[in-house]
CSV table of C-alpha atoms in Angstrom, one decimal:
chain,number,residue,atom,x,y,z
I,16,UNK,CA,-66.3,-6.0,-4.2
I,17,UNK,CA,-67.7,-8.7,-1.9
I,18,UNK,CA,-69.4,-7.1,1.1
I,19,UNK,CA,-70.8,-8.4,4.4
I,20,UNK,CA,-73.4,-10.8,2.9
I,21,UNK,CA,-71.0,-12.4,0.5
I,22,UNK,CA,-68.1,-12.5,3.0
I,23,UNK,CA,-70.5,-14.1,5.5
I,24,UNK,CA,-71.4,-16.8,3.0
I,25,UNK,CA,-67.8,-17.4,2.1
I,26,UNK,CA,-66.9,-17.7,5.8
I,27,UNK,CA,-69.7,-20.2,6.4
I,28,UNK,CA,-68.6,-22.2,3.3
I,29,UNK,CA,-65.0,-22.3,4.5
I,30,UNK,CA,-66.0,-23.1,8.1
I,31,UNK,CA,-67.9,-26.2,6.9
I,32,UNK,CA,-65.2,-27.4,4.6
I,33,UNK,CA,-62.0,-26.5,6.4
I,34,UNK,CA,-62.7,-26.9,10.1
I,35,UNK,CA,-60.7,-29.9,11.4
I,36,UNK,CA,-58.4,-30.0,8.4
I,37,UNK,CA,-54.7,-29.0,8.5
I,38,UNK,CA,-52.8,-26.7,6.2
I,39,UNK,CA,-50.4,-28.6,4.0
I,40,UNK,CA,-49.0,-25.7,2.1
I,41,UNK,CA,-49.6,-22.1,1.3
I,42,UNK,CA,-47.9,-20.7,-1.9
I,43,UNK,CA,-47.8,-17.0,-2.8
I,44,UNK,CA,-48.1,-16.1,-6.5
I,45,UNK,CA,-48.4,-12.3,-5.9
I,46,UNK,CA,-45.9,-11.2,-3.2
I,47,UNK,CA,-47.7,-7.8,-2.9
I,48,UNK,CA,-50.7,-9.6,-1.4
I,49,UNK,CA,-48.8,-10.8,1.6
I,50,UNK,CA,-48.8,-8.0,4.2
I,51,UNK,CA,-47.0,-9.7,7.1
I,52,UNK,CA,-43.6,-11.5,7.5
I,53,UNK,CA,-43.6,-12.5,11.2
I,54,UNK,CA,-44.9,-15.2,11.6
I,55,UNK,CA,-44.0,-16.4,8.2
I,56,UNK,CA,-46.6,-18.0,6.0
I,57,UNK,CA,-44.9,-21.4,6.4
I,58,UNK,CA,-45.7,-21.2,10.2
I,59,UNK,CA,-49.2,-22.3,9.3
I,60,UNK,CA,-48.0,-25.6,7.7
I,61,UNK,CA,-49.4,-28.6,9.7
I,62,UNK,CA,-51.7,-26.4,11.8
I,63,UNK,CA,-55.4,-27.5,12.1
I,64,UNK,CA,-58.1,-25.0,11.4
I,65,UNK,CA,-60.5,-24.7,14.3
I,66,UNK,CA,-63.0,-22.4,12.7
I,67,UNK,CA,-63.6,-19.7,10.1
I,68,UNK,CA,-64.8,-16.3,11.3
I,69,UNK,CA,-65.8,-13.0,9.7
I,70,UNK,CA,-64.6,-9.6,10.8
I,71,UNK,CA,-66.3,-7.0,8.6
I,72,UNK,CA,-65.1,-7.9,5.1
I,73,UNK,CA,-62.2,-9.9,6.5
I,74,UNK,CA,-62.1,-13.7,6.6
I,75,UNK,CA,-60.2,-15.4,9.4
I,76,UNK,CA,-59.1,-19.0,9.4
I,77,UNK,CA,-58.3,-19.6,13.1
I,78,UNK,CA,-55.8,-22.3,14.1
I,79,UNK,CA,-55.7,-21.2,17.8
I,80,UNK,CA,-52.2,-19.7,18.0
I,81,UNK,CA,-52.1,-18.3,14.5
I,82,UNK,CA,-54.7,-16.9,12.1
I,83,UNK,CA,-54.7,-16.7,8.3
I,84,UNK,CA,-56.7,-13.6,7.5
I,85,UNK,CA,-57.5,-12.2,4.1
I,86,UNK,CA,-59.4,-9.3,2.5
I,87,UNK,CA,-60.6,-9.7,-1.1
I,88,UNK,CA,-60.7,-6.0,-1.8
I,89,UNK,CA,-62.4,-4.7,-4.9
I,90,UNK,CA,-61.5,-7.4,-7.5
I,91,UNK,CA,-60.5,-10.4,-5.4
I,92,UNK,CA,-62.3,-13.7,-5.1
I,93,UNK,CA,-62.0,-17.2,-3.7
I,94,UNK,CA,-62.0,-20.3,-5.9
I,95,UNK,CA,-62.6,-23.6,-4.1
I,96,UNK,CA,-61.4,-27.0,-5.3
I,97,UNK,CA,-62.4,-30.3,-3.8
I,98,UNK,CA,-59.2,-31.6,-5.5
I,99,UNK,CA,-56.6,-28.8,-5.7
I,100,UNK,CA,-54.8,-28.6,-9.1
I,101,UNK,CA,-51.3,-30.1,-9.2
I,102,UNK,CA,-50.0,-27.3,-11.4
I,103,UNK,CA,-47.1,-25.4,-9.7
I,104,UNK,CA,-47.7,-21.9,-8.5
I,105,UNK,CA,-45.6,-19.4,-10.5
I,106,UNK,CA,-45.4,-15.7,-9.8
I,107,UNK,CA,-46.4,-13.7,-12.8
I,108,UNK,CA,-49.2,-11.9,-14.5
I,109,UNK,CA,-52.0,-14.4,-13.8
I,110,UNK,CA,-54.8,-13.5,-11.4
I,111,UNK,CA,-53.6,-16.0,-8.8
I,112,UNK,CA,-52.4,-14.4,-5.5
I,113,UNK,CA,-52.4,-17.3,-3.1
I,114,UNK,CA,-53.0,-21.1,-3.2
I,115,UNK,CA,-53.9,-23.0,0.0
I,116,UNK,CA,-53.8,-26.8,0.2
I,117,UNK,CA,-55.4,-28.8,2.9
I,118,UNK,CA,-54.6,-32.3,4.2
I,119,UNK,CA,-57.5,-34.0,2.4
I,120,UNK,CA,-56.3,-32.7,-1.0
I,121,UNK,CA,-58.9,-29.9,-1.2
I,122,UNK,CA,-58.0,-26.2,-1.0
I,123,UNK,CA,-58.6,-22.8,-2.5
I,124,UNK,CA,-57.1,-20.1,-4.6
I,125,UNK,CA,-57.3,-16.4,-3.8
I,126,UNK,CA,-57.4,-14.5,-7.1
I,127,UNK,CA,-57.5,-10.8,-8.1
I,128,UNK,CA,-58.5,-9.4,-11.5
I,129,UNK,CA,-57.2,-6.2,-13.0
I,130,UNK,CA,-54.0,-4.3,-12.6
I,131,UNK,CA,-54.7,-2.5,-9.4
I,132,UNK,CA,-53.8,-5.1,-6.7
I,133,UNK,CA,-55.4,-4.6,-3.3
I,134,UNK,CA,-56.1,-8.1,-2.1
I,135,UNK,CA,-54.4,-8.6,1.3
I,136,UNK,CA,-53.2,-11.7,3.2
I,137,UNK,CA,-52.0,-11.7,6.8
I,138,UNK,CA,-50.6,-14.3,9.2
I,139,UNK,CA,-51.1,-13.0,12.7
I,140,UNK,CA,-51.3,-14.2,16.3
I,141,UNK,CA,-54.4,-12.1,16.9
I,142,UNK,CA,-56.8,-10.8,14.3
I,143,UNK,CA,-56.6,-7.4,16.0
I,144,UNK,CA,-53.0,-7.1,14.7
I,145,UNK,CA,-54.5,-6.5,11.3
I,146,UNK,CA,-54.9,-2.8,11.0
I,147,UNK,CA,-58.2,-3.0,9.1
I,148,UNK,CA,-59.7,-5.2,11.7
I,149,UNK,CA,-58.5,-3.1,14.6
I,150,UNK,CA,-60.3,-0.1,13.3
I,151,UNK,CA,-63.6,-1.8,12.5
I,152,UNK,CA,-66.8,-0.3,13.8
I,153,UNK,CA,-69.8,-2.4,15.1
I,154,UNK,CA,-71.3,-5.1,13.0
I,155,UNK,CA,-74.6,-3.7,11.7
I,156,UNK,CA,-76.2,-7.2,11.6
I,157,UNK,CA,-75.3,-8.1,15.2
I,158,UNK,CA,-78.3,-8.8,17.4
I,159,UNK,CA,-77.1,-6.5,20.1
I,160,UNK,CA,-76.7,-3.5,17.7
I,161,UNK,CA,-79.9,-1.6,18.6
I,162,UNK,CA,-81.6,1.4,17.2
I,163,UNK,CA,-80.3,3.4,20.1
I,164,UNK,CA,-76.7,2.3,19.2
I,165,UNK,CA,-77.3,3.3,15.6
I,166,UNK,CA,-78.7,6.7,16.6
I,167,UNK,CA,-75.7,7.4,18.8
I,168,UNK,CA,-73.3,6.7,16.0
I,169,UNK,CA,-75.1,9.2,13.7
I,170,UNK,CA,-75.6,11.8,16.4
I,171,UNK,CA,-73.7,15.0,15.6
I,172,UNK,CA,-72.0,13.7,12.4
I,173,UNK,CA,-72.1,16.3,9.7
I,174,UNK,CA,-71.2,13.7,7.1
I,175,UNK,CA,-73.1,12.5,4.1
I,176,UNK,CA,-74.9,9.3,5.0
I,177,UNK,CA,-73.7,7.5,1.9
I,178,UNK,CA,-70.0,7.9,2.9
I,179,UNK,CA,-70.8,7.1,6.6
I,180,UNK,CA,-72.5,3.8,5.7
I,181,UNK,CA,-69.4,2.8,3.8
I,182,UNK,CA,-66.9,3.8,6.4
I,183,UNK,CA,-65.6,0.6,8.0
I,184,UNK,CA,-64.6,2.4,11.2
I,185,UNK,CA,-68.3,3.3,11.6
I,186,UNK,CA,-70.1,0.2,10.3
I,187,UNK,CA,-68.2,-3.0,9.6
I,188,UNK,CA,-68.9,-4.7,6.3
I,189,UNK,CA,-71.1,-2.3,4.3
I,190,UNK,CA,-69.7,-1.2,0.9
I,191,UNK,CA,-70.8,0.7,-2.1
I,192,UNK,CA,-73.4,-1.7,-3.4
I,193,UNK,CA,-75.3,-2.3,-0.2
I,194,UNK,CA,-75.2,1.3,0.9
I,195,UNK,CA,-77.0,2.1,-2.4
I,196,UNK,CA,-79.5,-0.6,-1.6
I,197,UNK,CA,-80.0,0.5,2.0
I,198,UNK,CA,-80.6,4.2,1.0
I,199,UNK,CA,-83.0,3.2,-1.7
I,200,UNK,CA,-85.0,1.1,0.7
I,201,UNK,CA,-85.0,4.0,3.2
I,202,UNK,CA,-86.1,6.5,0.5
I,203,UNK,CA,-83.1,8.7,1.4
I,204,UNK,CA,-80.7,10.9,-0.6
I,205,UNK,CA,-77.1,9.7,-0.5
I,206,UNK,CA,-76.1,13.3,0.3
I,207,UNK,CA,-78.3,13.6,3.4
I,208,UNK,CA,-76.3,14.7,6.4
I,209,UNK,CA,-76.4,12.2,9.3
I,210,UNK,CA,-76.7,15.0,11.9
I,211,UNK,CA,-79.8,16.5,10.3
I,212,UNK,CA,-81.8,13.3,10.1
I,213,UNK,CA,-85.0,13.3,12.2
I,214,UNK,CA,-85.7,10.5,14.7
I,215,UNK,CA,-88.2,9.0,12.2
I,216,UNK,CA,-85.6,9.1,9.4
I,217,UNK,CA,-83.0,7.5,11.7
I,218,UNK,CA,-85.4,4.7,12.6
I,219,UNK,CA,-86.3,4.2,8.9
I,220,UNK,CA,-82.6,4.0,7.9
I,221,UNK,CA,-81.8,1.6,10.7
I,222,UNK,CA,-84.7,-0.7,9.7
I,223,UNK,CA,-83.7,-0.5,6.1
I,224,UNK,CA,-80.1,-1.3,6.9
I,225,UNK,CA,-81.0,-4.3,9.0
I,226,UNK,CA,-83.6,-5.7,6.6
I,227,UNK,CA,-81.5,-5.2,3.5
I,228,UNK,CA,-78.5,-6.9,5.0
I,229,UNK,CA,-80.6,-9.7,6.5
I,230,UNK,CA,-82.2,-10.4,3.1
I,231,UNK,CA,-78.9,-10.4,1.3
I,232,UNK,CA,-77.3,-12.7,3.9
I,233,UNK,CA,-80.3,-15.1,3.5
I,234,UNK,CA,-79.9,-14.9,-0.3
I,235,UNK,CA,-76.2,-15.7,-0.2
I,236,UNK,CA,-76.4,-18.4,2.5
I,237,UNK,CA,-75.6,-21.9,1.4
I,238,UNK,CA,-74.3,-20.9,-2.0
I,239,UNK,CA,-70.8,-21.9,-3.1
I,240,UNK,CA,-68.3,-19.2,-4.0
I,241,UNK,CA,-68.8,-19.7,-7.7
I,242,UNK,CA,-72.5,-18.7,-7.5
I,243,UNK,CA,-72.3,-15.7,-5.1
I,244,UNK,CA,-71.4,-13.0,-7.5
I,245,UNK,CA,-74.3,-13.7,-9.9
I,246,UNK,CA,-76.7,-14.1,-6.9
I,247,UNK,CA,-75.7,-10.7,-5.6
I,248,UNK,CA,-76.2,-9.0,-9.0
I,249,UNK,CA,-79.6,-10.5,-9.5
I,250,UNK,CA,-80.9,-9.3,-6.1
I,251,UNK,CA,-79.7,-5.7,-6.3
I,252,UNK,CA,-82.5,-3.2,-7.1
I,253,UNK,CA,-80.6,0.0,-7.9
I,254,UNK,CA,-76.8,-0.6,-7.6
I,255,UNK,CA,-75.3,-1.4,-11.0
I,256,UNK,CA,-78.7,-0.7,-12.8
I,257,UNK,CA,-78.1,2.7,-14.3
I,258,UNK,CA,-80.7,3.5,-17.0
I,259,UNK,CA,-83.2,0.8,-15.8
I,260,UNK,CA,-86.6,1.4,-14.3
I,261,UNK,CA,-86.8,1.6,-10.5
I,262,UNK,CA,-88.8,-1.5,-9.4
I,263,UNK,CA,-90.6,0.6,-6.8
I,264,UNK,CA,-91.7,3.8,-8.6
I,265,UNK,CA,-90.7,3.3,-12.2
I,266,UNK,CA,-88.4,6.3,-12.4
I,267,UNK,CA,-85.0,5.9,-14.2
I,268,UNK,CA,-82.2,4.8,-12.0
I,269,UNK,CA,-79.3,7.3,-12.3
I,270,UNK,CA,-75.6,7.3,-11.2
I,271,UNK,CA,-73.0,9.6,-9.9
I,272,UNK,CA,-69.4,9.1,-11.0
I,273,UNK,CA,-66.5,9.8,-8.7
I,274,UNK,CA,-62.8,9.4,-9.4
I,275,UNK,CA,-62.6,5.8,-8.6
I,276,UNK,CA,-66.2,4.6,-8.1
I,277,UNK,CA,-69.8,5.2,-9.0
I,278,UNK,CA,-73.1,4.9,-7.1
I,279,UNK,CA,-76.7,4.5,-8.2
I,280,UNK,CA,-79.9,5.9,-6.8
I,281,UNK,CA,-83.6,6.5,-7.8
I,282,UNK,CA,-84.6,10.2,-8.0
I,283,UNK,CA,-88.3,9.3,-7.6
I,284,UNK,CA,-87.7,7.4,-4.4
I,285,UNK,CA,-84.8,9.2,-2.9
I,286,UNK,CA,-84.4,12.8,-4.0
I,287,UNK,CA,-87.9,14.2,-4.7
I,288,UNK,CA,-87.5,13.6,-8.4
I,289,UNK,CA,-84.4,15.8,-8.7
I,290,UNK,CA,-81.3,14.2,-10.2
I,291,UNK,CA,-78.0,14.6,-8.4
I,292,UNK,CA,-75.3,16.6,-10.2
I,293,UNK,CA,-72.6,14.2,-11.4
I,294,UNK,CA,-69.6,15.6,-9.8
I,295,UNK,CA,-67.6,15.1,-6.5
I,296,UNK,CA,-69.3,16.7,-3.5
I,297,UNK,CA,-72.3,17.8,-5.7
I,298,UNK,CA,-75.5,19.0,-4.4
I,299,UNK,CA,-79.0,18.5,-5.8
I,300,UNK,CA,-79.5,20.2,-9.1
I,301,UNK,CA,-81.7,23.3,-8.6
């Protein structure tokens, strides 16, 4: 799933290439992807894009009165074309969900792999009309988001920190991969309770969050969509690296499997050398 750094890079890429250009056509190949009907998708035809913006993991192409907003979900992606293919868009079993053509002949496809379709497209008058945007918490990379703000968010929450970092209503843009990376950098168990963290641990976690995301944003910056996935994988230290050696302490990276996702961690760095039991809501193996 693309997270804050990749979505930020996609947004910057689209801002550079679409600002000042008008929509010529938008064709839906997967009707399940379109989540709104008023205004219709055709209402964007002829409208000029003023800027591209990011809201958490959502991309917003702003035309002033209307916005094309999309969320790539777990298996979605954006494929850019300097010259959009002339082949007609046909609903069916292909990965294509939406094709967007601009007035200079360029454009992009939104695609989604797999059978579970979660990619979402919205046409709205205000981004806040998108439910997922309306409930977003603060942007953890924002300059104004301070340590005091972070501590206030964690205060009193008897919630495992792994889940809290991923909760979009708490922190906008962090997902499974970067929460793994942040916790590894902070030397903290995924199952640590937010309310029980000491002030020193809160500061360490805040610093790790800011540094990890800043480094990932810098790594993704300037890369075209076709290169972002591989760049992300190369930079990850623990996520997706089950069975490999931890680059910090040399211990073996392990994983916990849930019903619909997995996460990775280093016992040596994060849990005092003890592996986590591989079951939902597990505790440290005694």
